[in-house]
mmCIF file of C-alpha atoms in Angstrom:
data_model
loop_
_atom_site.group_PDB
_atom_site.id
_atom_site.type_symbol
_atom_site.label_atom_id
_atom_site.label_comp_id
_atom_site.label_asym_id
_atom_site.label_seq_id
_atom_site.Cartn_x
_atom_site.Cartn_y
_atom_site.Cartn_z
ATOM 1 C CA MET A 1 -42.750 17.927 15.626
ATOM 2 C CA LYS A 2 -45.247 20.585 16.600
ATOM 3 C CA THR A 3 -48.107 18.290 15.305
ATOM 4 C CA LEU A 4 -46.938 15.419 17.389
ATOM 5 C CA PHE A 5 -46.672 17.676 20.539
ATOM 6 C CA LEU A 6 -50.144 19.068 19.982
ATOM 7 C CA THR A 7 -51.580 15.581 19.385
ATOM 8 C CA LEU A 8 -50.071 14.302 22.593
ATOM 9 C CA LEU A 9 -51.284 17.382 24.605
ATOM 10 C CA LEU A 10 -54.693 17.115 23.125
ATOM 11 C CA SER A 11 -55.012 13.315 23.844
ATOM 12 C CA SER A 12 -53.795 13.722 27.472
ATOM 13 C CA THR A 13 -56.177 16.602 28.095
ATOM 14 C CA LEU A 14 -58.979 14.485 26.682
ATOM 15 C CA PHE A 15 -58.073 11.568 28.813
ATOM 16 C CA PHE A 16 -57.851 13.446 32.088
ATOM 17 C CA ALA A 17 -60.943 15.633 31.332
ATOM 18 C CA GLY A 18 -62.925 12.395 30.563
ATOM 19 C CA ASN A 19 -66.069 11.264 32.242
ATOM 20 C CA ILE A 20 -67.590 7.976 33.224
ATOM 21 C CA TYR A 21 -68.340 7.088 29.527
ATOM 22 C CA GLN A 22 -64.665 6.285 29.160
ATOM 23 C CA PHE A 23 -64.898 3.179 31.240
ATOM 24 C CA LYS A 24 -65.518 -0.294 30.097
ATOM 25 C CA VAL A 25 -65.515 -3.077 32.780
ATOM 26 C CA ASN A 26 -65.818 -6.892 32.935
ATOM 27 C CA GLY A 27 -69.292 -8.119 33.908
ATOM 28 C CA LEU A 28 -69.862 -10.476 36.771
ATOM 29 C CA SER A 29 -71.142 -13.221 34.524
ATOM 30 C CA GLY A 30 -68.871 -12.454 31.620
ATOM 31 C CA GLY A 31 -69.021 -10.005 28.809
ATOM 32 C CA SER A 32 -68.413 -6.435 29.550
ATOM 33 C CA ILE A 33 -70.253 -3.314 30.795
ATOM 34 C CA ASN A 34 -69.568 -0.386 28.565
ATOM 35 C CA PHE A 35 -70.520 2.909 30.480
ATOM 36 C CA ASN A 36 -70.686 4.726 27.011
ATOM 37 C CA ASP A 37 -73.913 2.555 26.528
ATOM 38 C CA PHE A 38 -75.642 4.576 29.405
ATOM 39 C CA LYS A 39 -75.517 8.000 27.917
ATOM 40 C CA GLY A 40 -78.692 9.969 28.542
ATOM 41 C CA LYS A 41 -79.336 8.039 31.856
ATOM 42 C CA LYS A 42 -78.334 8.599 35.335
ATOM 43 C CA ILE A 43 -75.988 5.919 36.752
ATOM 44 C CA LEU A 44 -75.623 4.696 40.344
ATOM 45 C CA VAL A 45 -72.368 2.950 40.948
ATOM 46 C CA VAL A 46 -72.263 1.006 44.219
ATOM 47 C CA ASN A 47 -69.663 -1.174 45.742
ATOM 48 C CA THR A 48 -71.364 -4.289 47.146
ATOM 49 C CA ALA A 49 -70.574 -7.234 49.457
ATOM 50 C CA SER A 50 -72.489 -10.539 50.196
ATOM 51 C CA LYS A 51 -71.554 -11.054 53.897
ATOM 52 C CA CYS A 52 -72.195 -7.472 55.166
ATOM 53 C CA GLY A 53 -74.810 -6.119 57.522
ATOM 54 C CA LEU A 54 -75.948 -3.833 54.725
ATOM 55 C CA THR A 55 -76.351 -6.591 52.132
ATOM 56 C CA PRO A 56 -80.103 -6.318 52.313
ATOM 57 C CA GLN A 57 -79.660 -3.017 50.337
ATOM 58 C CA TYR A 58 -79.547 -5.233 47.245
ATOM 59 C CA GLU A 59 -83.376 -5.461 47.733
ATOM 60 C CA GLY A 60 -83.650 -1.677 47.598
ATOM 61 C CA LEU A 61 -81.167 -1.329 44.725
ATOM 62 C CA GLU A 62 -83.323 -3.813 42.807
ATOM 63 C CA ALA A 63 -86.587 -1.962 43.523
ATOM 64 C CA LEU A 64 -84.939 1.392 42.550
ATOM 65 C CA TYR A 65 -83.587 -0.135 39.295
ATOM 66 C CA LYS A 66 -87.014 -1.539 38.323
ATOM 67 C CA LYS A 67 -88.916 1.668 39.383
ATOM 68 C CA TYR A 68 -86.544 4.033 37.378
ATOM 69 C CA LYS A 69 -85.682 1.641 34.438
ATOM 70 C CA GLY A 70 -85.298 3.558 31.339
ATOM 71 C CA LYS A 71 -83.823 6.614 33.076
ATOM 72 C CA LEU A 72 -81.465 5.061 35.746
ATOM 73 C CA VAL A 73 -78.865 2.256 35.544
ATOM 74 C CA ILE A 74 -77.293 0.728 38.627
ATOM 75 C CA VAL A 75 -74.009 -0.918 38.396
ATOM 76 C CA GLY A 76 -72.864 -2.967 41.248
ATOM 77 C CA PHE A 77 -69.242 -3.625 41.958
ATOM 78 C CA PRO A 78 -68.530 -6.593 44.372
ATOM 79 C CA ALA A 79 -65.413 -5.718 46.480
ATOM 80 C CA ASN A 80 -63.729 -7.369 49.229
ATOM 81 C CA ASN A 81 -61.971 -4.302 50.719
ATOM 82 C CA PHE A 82 -63.974 -4.037 54.014
ATOM 83 C CA LYS A 83 -63.314 -6.843 56.524
ATOM 84 C CA GLY A 84 -63.378 -9.568 53.768
ATOM 85 C CA GLN A 85 -67.151 -9.290 53.422
ATOM 86 C CA GLU A 86 -67.053 -10.441 49.697
ATOM 87 C CA PRO A 87 -64.833 -13.541 49.795
ATOM 88 C CA GLY A 88 -66.593 -15.387 46.932
ATOM 89 C CA SER A 89 -65.642 -15.866 43.351
ATOM 90 C CA ASN A 90 -67.606 -14.052 40.510
ATOM 91 C CA GLU A 91 -69.636 -17.130 40.012
ATOM 92 C CA GLU A 92 -70.576 -17.470 43.664
ATOM 93 C CA ILE A 93 -71.399 -13.683 43.847
ATOM 94 C CA SER A 94 -73.682 -13.955 40.793
ATOM 95 C CA GLU A 95 -75.438 -16.898 42.313
ATOM 96 C CA PHE A 96 -75.808 -15.326 45.626
ATOM 97 C CA CYS A 97 -77.327 -12.142 44.088
ATOM 98 C CA GLN A 98 -79.834 -14.063 41.922
ATOM 99 C CA LYS A 99 -80.898 -16.527 44.500
ATOM 100 C CA ASN A 100 -81.329 -14.172 47.395
ATOM 101 C CA TYR A 101 -82.237 -10.881 45.742
ATOM 102 C CA GLY A 102 -83.218 -11.524 42.135
ATOM 103 C CA VAL A 103 -80.735 -9.026 40.960
ATOM 104 C CA THR A 104 -81.385 -7.848 37.440
ATOM 105 C CA PHE A 105 -79.181 -4.642 37.240
ATOM 106 C CA PRO A 106 -75.730 -4.885 35.806
ATOM 107 C CA MET A 107 -73.025 -6.332 38.116
ATOM 108 C CA ALA A 108 -69.321 -5.867 37.406
ATOM 109 C CA SER A 109 -66.876 -8.500 38.173
ATOM 110 C CA LYS A 110 -65.139 -8.244 41.661
ATOM 111 C CA VAL A 111 -62.801 -5.304 41.987
ATOM 112 C CA SER A 112 -60.877 -3.443 44.579
ATOM 113 C CA VAL A 113 -62.505 0.088 45.492
ATOM 114 C CA SER A 114 -59.461 1.292 47.550
ATOM 115 C CA GLY A 115 -55.855 0.906 48.218
ATOM 116 C CA ASP A 116 -52.953 0.380 45.912
ATOM 117 C CA ASP A 117 -54.928 -1.945 43.700
ATOM 118 C CA ILE A 118 -57.962 0.264 43.292
ATOM 119 C CA ALA A 119 -59.995 -0.266 40.189
ATOM 120 C CA PRO A 120 -59.567 2.682 37.579
ATOM 121 C CA ILE A 121 -63.184 3.499 37.716
ATOM 122 C CA TYR A 122 -63.115 3.813 41.361
ATOM 123 C CA LYS A 123 -59.879 5.916 41.323
ATOM 124 C CA TYR A 124 -61.650 8.144 38.828
ATOM 125 C CA LEU A 125 -64.950 8.485 41.056
ATOM 126 C CA SER A 126 -62.982 8.995 44.184
ATOM 127 C CA GLU A 127 -60.926 11.934 42.533
ATOM 128 C CA GLU A 128 -64.135 13.399 40.954
ATOM 129 C CA ALA A 129 -65.857 13.470 44.418
ATOM 130 C CA LYS A 130 -62.841 15.198 45.944
ATOM 131 C CA LYS A 131 -62.640 17.784 43.170
ATOM 132 C CA LYS A 132 -66.405 18.630 43.657
ATOM 133 C CA GLY A 133 -66.248 18.655 47.398
ATOM 134 C CA LEU A 134 -68.401 15.636 47.711
ATOM 135 C CA GLU A 135 -67.942 13.069 50.501
ATOM 136 C CA ASN A 136 -66.134 10.007 49.475
ATOM 137 C CA PRO A 137 -68.661 7.084 50.249
ATOM 138 C CA LEU A 138 -65.929 4.442 50.214
ATOM 139 C CA THR A 139 -65.872 3.969 53.922
ATOM 140 C CA TRP A 140 -67.593 0.763 53.774
ATOM 141 C CA ASN A 141 -69.647 -1.558 51.569
ATOM 142 C CA PHE A 142 -72.575 -0.065 49.666
ATOM 143 C CA GLY A 143 -71.011 3.439 49.156
ATOM 144 C CA LYS A 144 -72.866 5.066 46.241
ATOM 145 C CA PHE A 145 -71.723 7.530 43.396
ATOM 146 C CA LEU A 146 -74.651 9.224 41.292
ATOM 147 C CA ILE A 147 -73.687 10.278 37.867
ATOM 148 C CA ASP A 148 -76.029 12.553 35.698
ATOM 149 C CA GLU A 149 -77.263 11.993 32.150
ATOM 150 C CA LYS A 150 -74.168 13.799 30.795
ATOM 151 C CA GLY A 151 -71.725 11.551 32.554
ATOM 152 C CA GLU A 152 -70.827 13.956 35.370
ATOM 153 C CA LEU A 153 -70.698 12.964 39.165
ATOM 154 C CA ILE A 154 -73.470 14.836 40.911
ATOM 155 C CA ALA A 155 -73.865 13.177 44.263
ATOM 156 C CA THR A 156 -72.440 10.632 46.696
ATOM 157 C CA PHE A 157 -74.231 8.638 49.424
ATOM 158 C CA SER A 158 -72.799 6.974 52.395
ATOM 159 C CA PRO A 159 -73.116 3.210 52.766
ATOM 160 C CA LYS A 160 -75.974 3.610 55.299
ATOM 161 C CA THR A 161 -78.081 5.645 52.756
ATOM 162 C CA LYS A 162 -80.794 3.261 51.677
ATOM 163 C CA PRO A 163 -81.398 3.079 47.936
ATOM 164 C CA MET A 164 -85.071 4.133 48.063
ATOM 165 C CA SER A 165 -84.339 7.014 50.452
ATOM 166 C CA ASP A 166 -85.594 10.590 49.822
ATOM 167 C CA ASP A 167 -81.857 11.598 49.599
ATOM 168 C CA VAL A 168 -81.543 9.427 46.565
ATOM 169 C CA LEU A 169 -85.012 9.712 45.088
ATOM 170 C CA LYS A 170 -84.829 13.633 44.968
ATOM 171 C CA TYR A 171 -82.328 13.296 42.221
ATOM 172 C CA LEU A 172 -84.631 10.819 40.283
ATOM 173 C CA ASN A 173 -88.019 12.571 40.442
#
């Protein structure tokens, strides 16, 4: 009985003390994105939308991804939480990203980033931001979470913060 109790206690502690590497999500064009594969790199997680005034940030995200490839991974999460600005299917979103911005960074399948149906990864990131006293960037599309090489959240950026801004680059140089 003691062994069972200790096993349960340890496993629950490990679950709640986890980091970004515990997540595996569906990819936009099939397959999956396993965050454990990104150990040793910084990760920028961004909620995206195709019909938003901030949609041109895809261009900056792609430039950032190419410039820091090898030490930074960007993962986009299409979400329709803000004024219905991502109404398309995964296939339509993928086509839009390729055709208009030549996106090559990993894109997850469409999720919810707030509300009762919030995706587990976004629930985790929001809770981590709160614990660390960081601003929750999920006030609109293109909010950004930056995770360090050890899987810990180190910064958040508002939707209006451009991907190639000094605010972001200071963490990468």
